[in-house]
PDB file of C-alpha atoms and ligand atoms in Angstrom:
ATOM      1  CA  MET Z   1      76.006  -1.160  17.543  1.00 93.00           C
ATOM      2  CA  LYS Z   2      75.225  -1.916  20.994  1.00 95.00           C
ATOM      3  CA  ASP Z   3      72.648  -4.759  22.112  1.00 97.00           C
ATOM      4  CA  LYS Z   4      70.170  -1.945  23.381  1.00 98.00           C
ATOM      5  CA  ARG Z   5      69.165   0.749  21.097  1.00 98.00           C
ATOM      6  CA  LEU Z   6      66.666   3.594  22.209  1.00 98.00           C
ATOM      7  CA  LEU Z   7      65.766   6.640  20.190  1.00 98.00           C
ATOM      8  CA  PHE Z   8      63.936   9.829  21.260  1.00 98.00           C
ATOM      9  CA  ALA Z   9      62.179  12.077  18.618  1.00 98.00           C
ATOM     10  CA  PHE Z  10      61.335  15.295  19.788  1.00 98.00           C
ATOM     11  CA  PRO Z  11      61.302  18.770  18.060  1.00 98.00           C
ATOM     12  CA  HIS Z  12      63.426  21.171  20.123  1.00 97.00           C
ATOM     13  CA  PRO Z  13      66.867  21.409  22.050  1.00 96.00           C
ATOM     14  CA  ASP Z  14      65.927  21.081  25.821  1.00 95.00           C
ATOM     15  CA  ASP Z  15      62.867  18.629  25.183  1.00 96.00           C
ATOM     16  CA  GLU Z  16      65.428  15.829  25.720  1.00 98.00           C
ATOM     17  CA  SER Z  17      66.749  17.179  29.020  1.00 96.00           C
ATOM     18  CA  PHE Z  18      63.651  18.946  30.764  1.00 94.00           C
ATOM     19  CA  GLY Z  19      61.838  15.864  29.791  1.00 95.00           C
ATOM     20  CA  PRO Z  20      63.164  12.224  30.115  1.00 98.00           C
ATOM     21  CA  GLY Z  21      66.691  13.246  30.668  1.00 98.00           C
ATOM     22  CA  GLY Z  22      67.132  10.938  33.576  1.00 98.00           C
ATOM     23  CA  THR Z  23      66.183   8.004  31.521  1.00 98.00           C
ATOM     24  CA  ILE Z  24      68.633   9.083  28.590  1.00 98.00           C
ATOM     25  CA  ALA Z  25      71.387   9.309  31.147  1.00 98.00           C
ATOM     26  CA  LYS Z  26      70.425   6.039  32.782  1.00 98.00           C
ATOM     27  CA  TYR Z  27      70.312   3.876  29.640  1.00 98.00           C
ATOM     28  CA  ALA Z  28      73.374   5.578  28.285  1.00 98.00           C
ATOM     29  CA  ARG Z  29      75.076   4.611  31.455  1.00 98.00           C
ATOM     30  CA  GLU Z  30      73.813   0.955  31.198  1.00 98.00           C
ATOM     31  CA  GLY Z  31      75.564   0.579  27.730  1.00 97.00           C
ATOM     32  CA  ALA Z  32      72.748   1.101  25.435  1.00 98.00           C
ATOM     33  CA  ASP Z  33      72.925   3.317  22.262  1.00 98.00           C
ATOM     34  CA  VAL Z  34      70.682   6.431  22.829  1.00 98.00           C
ATOM     35  CA  HIS Z  35      69.795   8.499  20.006  1.00 98.00           C
ATOM     36  CA  TYR Z  36      68.107  12.012  19.823  1.00 98.00           C
ATOM     37  CA  VAL Z  37      66.369  13.022  16.826  1.00 98.00           C
ATOM     38  CA  CYS Z  38      65.714  17.021  17.056  1.00 98.00           C
ATOM     39  CA  ALA Z  39      63.442  18.405  14.479  1.00 98.00           C
ATOM     40  CA  THR Z  40      64.546  22.083  15.062  1.00 98.00           C
ATOM     41  CA  ARG Z  41      67.016  24.076  16.537  1.00 97.00           C
ATOM     42  CA  GLY Z  42      64.497  25.975  18.663  1.00 95.00           C
ATOM     43  CA  GLU Z  43      64.817  29.225  16.768  1.00 95.00           C
ATOM     44  CA  VAL Z  44      61.903  31.054  18.142  1.00 91.00           C
ATOM     45  CA  GLY Z  45      61.850  32.509  21.571  1.00 76.00           C
ATOM     46  CA  THR Z  46      63.021  35.382  23.740  1.00 77.00           C
ATOM     47  CA  VAL Z  47      66.634  35.373  25.041  1.00 88.00           C
ATOM     48  CA  ASP Z  48      69.202  37.764  26.560  1.00 89.00           C
ATOM     49  CA  PRO Z  49      70.590  39.718  23.844  1.00 90.00           C
ATOM     50  CA  GLU Z  50      73.998  39.251  25.600  1.00 93.00           C
ATOM     51  CA  MET Z  51      73.887  35.360  25.051  1.00 94.00           C
ATOM     52  CA  LEU Z  52      73.608  35.929  21.154  1.00 95.00           C
ATOM     53  CA  LYS Z  53      76.885  38.294  20.934  1.00 95.00           C
ATOM     54  CA  PRO Z  54      79.177  35.261  20.182  1.00 95.00           C
ATOM     55  CA  TYR Z  55      77.053  34.454  17.053  1.00 96.00           C
ATOM     56  CA  GLU Z  56      76.707  38.070  15.650  1.00 95.00           C
ATOM     57  CA  HIS Z  57      78.562  36.949  12.475  1.00 96.00           C
ATOM     58  CA  LEU Z  58      75.390  34.947  11.570  1.00 96.00           C
ATOM     59  CA  PRO Z  59      72.234  36.369  10.130  1.00 95.00           C
ATOM     60  CA  ALA Z  60      70.001  37.524  12.588  1.00 92.00           C
ATOM     61  CA  ASP Z  61      67.351  34.710  12.304  1.00 91.00           C
ATOM     62  CA  GLN Z  62      69.943  31.919  12.671  1.00 94.00           C
ATOM     63  CA  ARG Z  63      71.623  33.196  16.076  1.00 95.00           C
ATOM     64  CA  LEU Z  64      69.271  31.854  18.604  1.00 96.00           C
ATOM     65  CA  GLY Z  65      69.398  28.424  16.660  1.00 96.00           C
ATOM     66  CA  ALA Z  66      73.188  28.476  16.788  1.00 97.00           C
ATOM     67  CA  LEU Z  67      73.246  29.038  20.572  1.00 97.00           C
ATOM     68  CA  ARG Z  68      70.612  26.613  21.280  1.00 96.00           C
ATOM     69  CA  GLY Z  69      72.496  23.944  18.969  1.00 97.00           C
ATOM     70  CA  GLN Z  70      75.506  24.486  21.212  1.00 97.00           C
ATOM     71  CA  GLU Z  71      73.346  24.136  24.429  1.00 97.00           C
ATOM     72  CA  LEU Z  72      72.032  20.825  22.949  1.00 98.00           C
ATOM     73  CA  ARG Z  73      75.635  19.743  22.013  1.00 98.00           C
ATOM     74  CA  ASN Z  74      76.701  20.468  25.769  1.00 98.00           C
ATOM     75  CA  ALA Z  75      73.743  18.545  27.314  1.00 98.00           C
ATOM     76  CA  ALA Z  76      74.146  15.605  24.808  1.00 98.00           C
ATOM     77  CA  ASP Z  77      77.661  15.030  26.179  1.00 98.00           C
ATOM     78  CA  ILE Z  78      76.278  15.211  29.702  1.00 98.00           C
ATOM     79  CA  LEU Z  79      73.473  12.735  29.210  1.00 98.00           C
ATOM     80  CA  GLY Z  80      75.932  10.247  27.257  1.00 98.00           C
ATOM     81  CA  LEU Z  81      74.020  10.642  23.996  1.00 98.00           C
ATOM     82  CA  THR Z  82      75.315   8.184  21.268  1.00 98.00           C
ATOM     83  CA  GLY Z  83      73.965  10.175  18.326  1.00 98.00           C
ATOM     84  CA  LEU Z  84      72.169  13.556  17.731  1.00 98.00           C
ATOM     85  CA  HIS Z  85      70.140  13.906  14.586  1.00 98.00           C
ATOM     86  CA  TYR Z  86      68.763  17.390  13.207  1.00 98.00           C
ATOM     87  CA  LEU Z  87      65.843  17.135  10.678  1.00 98.00           C
ATOM     88  CA  GLY Z  88      66.679  20.906   9.701  1.00 98.00           C
ATOM     89  CA  TYR Z  89      63.444  22.452  10.222  1.00 98.00           C
ATOM     90  CA  ARG Z  90      62.716  25.861  12.091  1.00 97.00           C
ATOM     91  CA  ASP Z  91      60.845  26.021  15.401  1.00 97.00           C
ATOM     92  CA  SER Z  92      57.189  26.916  14.663  1.00 97.00           C
ATOM     93  CA  GLY Z  93      56.625  28.827  17.874  1.00 94.00           C
ATOM     94  CA  MET Z  94      53.131  28.572  19.883  1.00 89.00           C
ATOM     95  CA  PRO Z  95      49.729  28.602  18.192  1.00 89.00           C
ATOM     96  CA  GLY Z  96      48.808  31.837  16.361  1.00 90.00           C
ATOM     97  CA  THR Z  97      52.246  33.451  16.603  1.00 92.00           C
ATOM     98  CA  GLU Z  98      54.059  34.676  13.529  1.00 93.00           C
ATOM     99  CA  PRO Z  99      56.597  32.042  13.184  1.00 94.00           C
ATOM    100  CA  ASN Z 100      53.867  29.647  12.346  1.00 95.00           C
ATOM    101  CA  ARG Z 101      53.729  31.107   8.965  1.00 96.00           C
ATOM    102  CA  ASP Z 102      57.572  30.582   8.095  1.00 96.00           C
ATOM    103  CA  PRO Z 103      57.644  28.311   5.270  1.00 97.00           C
ATOM    104  CA  ARG Z 104      60.820  26.785   7.081  1.00 97.00           C
ATOM    105  CA  ALA Z 105      58.680  26.088  10.080  1.00 98.00           C
ATOM    106  CA  PHE Z 106      58.337  22.514  11.166  1.00 98.00           C
ATOM    107  CA  ILE Z 107      54.829  22.469  10.921  1.00 98.00           C
ATOM    108  CA  ASN Z 108      54.716  23.605   7.315  1.00 98.00           C
ATOM    109  CA  ALA Z 109      57.107  20.684   6.318  1.00 98.00           C
ATOM    110  CA  ASP Z 110      55.941  18.183   3.861  1.00 98.00           C
ATOM    111  CA  PRO Z 111      54.671  15.368   6.241  1.00 98.00           C
ATOM    112  CA  ASP Z 112      55.738  12.370   3.939  1.00 98.00           C
ATOM    113  CA  ARG Z 113      59.145  14.071   3.742  1.00 98.00           C
ATOM    114  CA  VAL Z 114      59.602  14.077   7.478  1.00 98.00           C
ATOM    115  CA  THR Z 115      58.258  10.779   7.830  1.00 98.00           C
ATOM    116  CA  GLY Z 116      60.816   9.558   5.327  1.00 98.00           C
ATOM    117  CA  GLN Z 117      63.660  11.463   7.331  1.00 98.00           C
ATOM    118  CA  LEU Z 118      62.748   9.499  10.399  1.00 98.00           C
ATOM    119  CA  VAL Z 119      62.321   6.085   8.565  1.00 98.00           C
ATOM    120  CA  LYS Z 120      65.845   6.576   7.294  1.00 98.00           C
ATOM    121  CA  ILE Z 121      67.150   7.290  10.617  1.00 98.00           C
ATOM    122  CA  PHE Z 122      65.293   4.526  12.323  1.00 98.00           C
ATOM    123  CA  ARG Z 123      66.522   2.087   9.786  1.00 98.00           C
ATOM    124  CA  SER Z 124      70.248   3.238  10.154  1.00 98.00           C
ATOM    125  CA  VAL Z 125      70.384   3.230  14.092  1.00 98.00           C
ATOM    126  CA  GLN Z 126      67.818   0.275  14.506  1.00 98.00           C
ATOM    127  CA  PRO Z 127      66.230   1.381  17.912  1.00 98.00           C
ATOM    128  CA  GLN Z 128      64.153  -1.279  19.403  1.00 98.00           C
ATOM    129  CA  VAL Z 129      62.357   1.501  21.534  1.00 98.00           C
ATOM    130  CA  VAL Z 130      61.148   4.651  20.259  1.00 98.00           C
ATOM    131  CA  VAL Z 131      59.846   7.415  22.404  1.00 98.00           C
ATOM    132  CA  THR Z 132      58.102  10.506  21.219  1.00 98.00           C
ATOM    133  CA  PHE Z 133      55.325  13.056  22.633  1.00 98.00           C
ATOM    134  CA  ASP Z 134      51.755  12.213  23.437  1.00 97.00           C
ATOM    135  CA  PRO Z 135      49.171  13.075  20.938  1.00 97.00           C
ATOM    136  CA  PHE Z 136      48.546  16.564  22.653  1.00 95.00           C
ATOM    137  CA  GLY Z 137      52.530  17.242  22.771  1.00 94.00           C
ATOM    138  CA  GLY Z 138      52.661  17.595  26.549  1.00 91.00           C
ATOM    139  CA  TYR Z 139      51.410  21.039  26.474  1.00 88.00           C
ATOM    140  CA  GLY Z 140      49.869  21.719  23.149  1.00 91.00           C
ATOM    141  CA  HIS Z 141      53.010  23.132  21.233  1.00 94.00           C
ATOM    142  CA  PRO Z 142      52.287  22.567  17.299  1.00 96.00           C
ATOM    143  CA  ASP Z 143      55.858  21.071  16.971  1.00 97.00           C
ATOM    144  CA  HIS Z 144      55.252  18.651  19.652  1.00 97.00           C
ATOM    145  CA  ILE Z 145      52.066  17.346  18.240  1.00 97.00           C
ATOM    146  CA  PHE Z 146      53.555  17.321  14.512  1.00 98.00           C
ATOM    147  CA  ILE Z 147      56.626  15.222  15.765  1.00 98.00           C
ATOM    148  CA  HIS Z 148      54.086  12.737  17.674  1.00 98.00           C
ATOM    149  CA  GLN Z 149      52.130  12.317  14.338  1.00 98.00           C
ATOM    150  CA  ARG Z 150      55.479  11.806  12.263  1.00 98.00           C
ATOM    151  CA  ALA Z 151      57.346   9.538  14.554  1.00 98.00           C
ATOM    152  CA  THR Z 152      54.274   7.498  14.809  1.00 98.00           C
ATOM    153  CA  GLU Z 153      53.948   7.063  11.035  1.00 98.00           C
ATOM    154  CA  ALA Z 154      57.706   6.336  10.915  1.00 98.00           C
ATOM    155  CA  PHE Z 155      57.420   3.685  13.418  1.00 98.00           C
ATOM    156  CA  HIS Z 156      54.741   1.688  11.437  1.00 98.00           C
ATOM    157  CA  ALA Z 157      56.645   2.672   7.964  1.00 98.00           C
ATOM    158  CA  ALA Z 158      60.085   1.540   8.963  1.00 98.00           C
ATOM    159  CA  GLY Z 159      59.383  -2.111   8.810  1.00 98.00           C
ATOM    160  CA  ASP Z 160      57.565  -2.166   5.598  1.00 98.00           C
ATOM    161  CA  PRO Z 161      59.747  -2.788   2.454  1.00 98.00           C
ATOM    162  CA  ALA Z 162      57.144  -1.185   0.135  1.00 98.00           C
ATOM    163  CA  ARG Z 163      57.367   2.276   2.007  1.00 98.00           C
ATOM    164  CA  TYR Z 164      60.560   4.646   1.471  1.00 98.00           C
ATOM    165  CA  PRO Z 165      62.478   2.155  -0.236  1.00 98.00           C
ATOM    166  CA  GLU Z 166      65.143   4.456  -0.836  1.00 97.00           C
ATOM    167  CA  ALA Z 167      65.575   4.880   3.072  1.00 98.00           C
ATOM    168  CA  GLY Z 168      67.631   1.720   3.494  1.00 98.00           C
ATOM    169  CA  ALA Z 169      66.581  -1.859   4.293  1.00 98.00           C
ATOM    170  CA  PRO Z 170      63.450  -2.332   6.508  1.00 98.00           C
ATOM    171  CA  TYR Z 171      63.603  -2.471  10.181  1.00 98.00           C
ATOM    172  CA  GLN Z 172      60.766  -2.649  12.683  1.00 98.00           C
ATOM    173  CA  PRO Z 173      61.305  -1.225  16.045  1.00 98.00           C
ATOM    174  CA  GLN Z 174      59.443  -3.277  18.836  1.00 98.00           C
ATOM    175  CA  LYS Z 175      57.919  -0.749  21.285  1.00 98.00           C
ATOM    176  CA  LEU Z 176      56.675   2.991  20.785  1.00 98.00           C
ATOM    177  CA  TYR Z 177      56.167   4.977  23.935  1.00 98.00           C
ATOM    178  CA  TRP Z 178      54.728   8.381  24.752  1.00 97.00           C
ATOM    179  CA  ALA Z 179      56.593  10.622  27.319  1.00 97.00           C
ATOM    180  CA  VAL Z 180      53.922  11.689  29.608  1.00 95.00           C
ATOM    181  CA  PHE Z 181      53.571  13.270  33.239  1.00 88.00           C
ATOM    182  CA  PRO Z 182      51.017  12.584  35.711  1.00 85.00           C
ATOM    183  CA  LYS Z 183      48.003  15.069  35.073  1.00 86.00           C
ATOM    184  CA  SER Z 184      47.157  14.557  38.866  1.00 83.00           C
ATOM    185  CA  LEU Z 185      49.840  17.035  39.851  1.00 79.00           C
ATOM    186  CA  ILE Z 186      48.846  19.531  37.042  1.00 82.00           C
ATOM    187  CA  LYS Z 187      45.313  19.307  38.500  1.00 87.00           C
ATOM    188  CA  PHE Z 188      46.336  19.805  41.918  1.00 85.00           C
ATOM    189  CA  PHE Z 189      48.486  23.201  40.725  1.00 84.00           C
ATOM    190  CA  VAL Z 190      45.616  24.393  38.783  1.00 87.00           C
ATOM    191  CA  LEU Z 191      43.739  24.347  42.049  1.00 88.00           C
ATOM    192  CA  LEU Z 192      46.288  25.964  44.017  1.00 88.00           C
ATOM    193  CA  LEU Z 193      46.516  28.773  41.300  1.00 87.00           C
ATOM    194  CA  ARG Z 194      42.820  29.191  41.670  1.00 87.00           C
ATOM    195  CA  VAL Z 195      43.222  29.703  45.575  1.00 89.00           C
ATOM    196  CA  THR Z 196      45.855  32.331  45.127  1.00 88.00           C
ATOM    197  CA  ARG Z 197      43.690  34.039  42.316  1.00 87.00           C
ATOM    198  CA  ARG Z 198      46.198  33.401  39.555  1.00 87.00           C
ATOM    199  CA  ASP Z 199      45.046  32.418  35.861  1.00 88.00           C
ATOM    200  CA  ALA Z 200      45.739  28.801  35.136  1.00 86.00           C
ATOM    201  CA  THR Z 201      45.068  29.374  31.565  1.00 87.00           C
ATOM    202  CA  LYS Z 202      47.885  31.919  30.944  1.00 86.00           C
ATOM    203  CA  PHE Z 203      50.812  30.404  32.788  1.00 82.00           C
ATOM    204  CA  GLY Z 204      54.632  30.236  32.092  1.00 76.00           C
ATOM    205  CA  ARG Z 205      57.337  32.791  31.303  1.00 70.00           C
ATOM    206  CA  ASN Z 206      55.420  34.110  28.290  1.00 71.00           C
ATOM    207  CA  GLY Z 207      51.835  33.427  29.591  1.00 77.00           C
ATOM    208  CA  ASP Z 208      51.157  31.051  26.790  1.00 76.00           C
ATOM    209  CA  ILE Z 209      50.652  27.871  28.861  1.00 81.00           C
ATOM    210  CA  ASP Z 210      47.157  26.692  29.675  1.00 86.00           C
ATOM    211  CA  LEU Z 211      47.462  24.410  32.472  1.00 88.00           C
ATOM    212  CA  LYS Z 212      43.639  23.739  32.256  1.00 88.00           C
ATOM    213  CA  GLU Z 213      43.802  22.310  28.830  1.00 89.00           C
ATOM    214  CA  ILE Z 214      47.085  20.541  29.691  1.00 89.00           C
ATOM    215  CA  ALA Z 215      45.251  18.622  32.597  1.00 89.00           C
ATOM    216  CA  ALA Z 216      42.236  17.666  30.331  1.00 89.00           C
ATOM    217  CA  HIS Z 217      44.570  15.646  28.078  1.00 90.00           C
ATOM    218  CA  ASP Z 218      45.336  12.914  30.372  1.00 90.00           C
ATOM    219  CA  TYR Z 219      47.272   9.703  29.190  1.00 93.00           C
ATOM    220  CA  PRO Z 220      48.033   7.602  32.093  1.00 92.00           C
ATOM    221  CA  SER Z 221      51.234   6.162  32.075  1.00 94.00           C
ATOM    222  CA  THR Z 222      52.208   2.397  31.847  1.00 95.00           C
ATOM    223  CA  THR Z 223      56.035   2.627  32.878  1.00 96.00           C
ATOM    224  CA  HIS Z 224      57.739   4.266  35.755  1.00 96.00           C
ATOM    225  CA  VAL Z 225      61.766   4.647  35.275  1.00 98.00           C
ATOM    226  CA  ASN Z 226      63.250   5.550  38.416  1.00 97.00           C
ATOM    227  CA  ILE Z 227      65.943   8.266  37.761  1.00 97.00           C
ATOM    228  CA  ARG Z 228      67.017   8.860  41.557  1.00 97.00           C
ATOM    229  CA  PRO Z 229      70.795   7.517  40.347  1.00 97.00           C
ATOM    230  CA  TYR Z 230      70.745  10.010  37.343  1.00 98.00           C
ATOM    231  CA  TYR Z 231      68.845  12.927  38.842  1.00 96.00           C
ATOM    232  CA  ALA Z 232      72.050  15.148  39.227  1.00 96.00           C
ATOM    233  CA  ILE Z 233      73.174  14.406  35.402  1.00 97.00           C
ATOM    234  CA  LYS Z 234      69.541  15.612  34.375  1.00 97.00           C
ATOM    235  CA  GLN Z 235      70.015  18.698  36.209  1.00 94.00           C
ATOM    236  CA  GLU Z 236      73.297  19.118  34.874  1.00 96.00           C
ATOM    237  CA  ALA Z 237      72.146  18.447  31.323  1.00 97.00           C
ATOM    238  CA  SER Z 238      68.907  20.942  32.024  1.00 95.00           C
ATOM    239  CA  SER Z 239      71.398  23.703  33.121  1.00 94.00           C
ATOM    240  CA  CYS Z 240      73.221  23.591  29.631  1.00 96.00           C
ATOM    241  CA  HIS Z 241      69.942  25.180  28.088  1.00 94.00           C
ATOM    242  CA  THR Z 242      70.821  28.436  29.815  1.00 91.00           C
ATOM    243  CA  SER Z 243      68.929  30.488  27.214  1.00 91.00           C
ATOM    244  CA  GLN Z 244      65.688  28.731  28.313  1.00 88.00           C
ATOM    245  CA  LEU Z 245      66.140  29.292  32.059  1.00 85.00           C
ATOM    246  CA  SER Z 246      65.033  32.400  33.523  1.00 70.00           C
ATOM    247  CA  GLY Z 247      66.758  33.329  36.694  1.00 57.00           C
ATOM    248  CA  GLY Z 248      69.145  30.553  36.792  1.00 53.00           C
ATOM    249  CA  PRO Z 249      68.575  26.879  37.166  1.00 53.00           C
ATOM    250  CA  ALA Z 250      65.029  25.730  38.769  1.00 59.00           C
ATOM    251  CA  ARG Z 251      64.928  24.951  42.323  1.00 63.00           C
ATOM    252  CA  PHE Z 252      62.578  22.625  43.810  1.00 66.00           C
ATOM    253  CA  GLY Z 253      61.283  21.881  47.233  1.00 73.00           C
ATOM    254  CA  LYS Z 254      61.566  18.306  48.865  1.00 74.00           C
ATOM    255  CA  ILE Z 255      58.022  17.156  47.650  1.00 72.00           C
ATOM    256  CA  GLN Z 256      58.631  18.378  44.013  1.00 74.00           C
ATOM    257  CA  LYS Z 257      61.857  16.668  44.027  1.00 78.00           C
ATOM    258  CA  TRP Z 258      60.531  13.534  45.170  1.00 78.00           C
ATOM    259  CA  PHE Z 259      58.037  13.490  42.400  1.00 81.00           C
ATOM    260  CA  MET Z 260      60.812  14.261  39.720  1.00 89.00           C
ATOM    261  CA  MET Z 261      62.771  11.058  40.787  1.00 94.00           C
ATOM    262  CA  THR Z 262      60.431   9.224  38.418  1.00 96.00           C
ATOM    263  CA  GLU Z 263      59.995   9.665  34.747  1.00 97.00           C
ATOM    264  CA  HIS Z 264      56.799   8.378  33.127  1.00 96.00           C
ATOM    265  CA  PHE Z 265      55.990   6.624  29.748  1.00 97.00           C
ATOM    266  CA  ARG Z 266      52.813   5.372  28.055  1.00 96.00           C
ATOM    267  CA  LEU Z 267      53.499   2.174  25.911  1.00 96.00           C
ATOM    268  CA  VAL Z 268      51.266   2.388  22.737  1.00 96.00           C
ATOM    269  CA  GLU Z 269      52.809  -0.352  20.697  1.00 95.00           C
ATOM    270  CA  PRO Z 270      52.306  -3.135  21.380  1.00 94.00           C
ATOM    271  CA  ASN Z 271      49.503  -2.251  23.606  1.00 82.00           C
ATOM    272  CA  ALA Z 272      46.334  -2.708  21.460  1.00 68.00           C
ATOM    273  CA  GLY Z 273      43.896  -2.632  24.338  1.00 75.00           C
ATOM    274  CA  GLY Z 274      45.404   0.317  26.115  1.00 73.00           C
ATOM    275  CA  GLN Z 275      46.140  -2.090  29.174  1.00 78.00           C
ATOM    276  CA  ARG Z 276      47.240  -1.032  32.581  1.00 83.00           C
ATOM    277  CA  LEU Z 277      50.765  -2.015  32.858  1.00 89.00           C
ATOM    278  CA  ASN Z 278      53.274  -1.330  35.546  1.00 91.00           C
ATOM    279  CA  GLU Z 279      56.584  -1.705  33.646  1.00 95.00           C
ATOM    280  CA  ARG Z 280      59.933  -0.236  35.066  1.00 97.00           C
ATOM    281  CA  ASP Z 281      61.998  -0.548  32.257  1.00 98.00           C
ATOM    282  CA  LEU Z 282      61.553   0.561  28.543  1.00 98.00           C
ATOM    283  CA  PHE Z 283      63.302  -2.697  27.373  1.00 98.00           C
ATOM    284  CA  GLN Z 284      61.075  -5.111  29.207  1.00 96.00           C
ATOM    285  CA  GLY Z 285      60.118  -7.865  26.570  1.00 95.00           C
ATOM    286  CA  VAL Z 286      62.344  -6.585  24.128  1.00 96.00           C
ATOM    287  CA  THR Z 287      63.781  -9.438  22.170  1.00 92.00           C
ATOM    288  CA  GLY Z 288      67.197  -9.307  19.923  1.00 82.00           C
TER     289      GLY Z 288
HETATM  290 ZN1   ZN X 301      59.641  21.514  22.641  1.00 84.43          ZN
END
């Protein structure tokens, strides 16, 4: 076990690379143990049927998950992840869609059971720092919101010997962060869409992303990680998630690229007063 240990808890293969991929690559290369807890295999979504050909021996509803699991395996190797831990649920899809009702969907899981699974992993890999989504899940995906709730609960339960005694010896992580992004950029983008007469409430590949709603959930960051030296690694890891990239890897202009050289986090534990901080390192103040 390394001296520095960091754990990210998100629900889908790609959340790790498209989100804080640069931060994962940075700490892995600086010699920390970096773990990824992924609640599902991202079984919901449209994909080019050609890509599922190698998985035709599997039942139809497992093929996309198998493909995305392989994509995550490849991304994990590039990022330098120490451990990849699946919770074993199914992608719940966007609100109001049919996969929401699947009893295997992550959002239909027993909350205490999910918390117990997380507590067991926290106690086993002993991360000083835990990162999950904000209470709106970045853009409102029900799985993102659910992992936020469960990881928050597990953060507090892991150090309590009275809770989940069967999940191993108590271990209390020191810091809890939300992965966030500056909403000022989104607000600017909403304005830009309005000028070009496009609907900011029905954005994205499937028209299911409401940029106005996203901009309204503003969680200011406390911690800014410079990922410039790791940006190429993040791009390489992101490009492993081929099934989720329409028309090849995204290309960014110079200004966008400049914004992407920093990844943003909000410290919530310990930060009772919601103080404005200006951290540059997720391990700042971590002891032992
Ligand atoms: Zn996701």
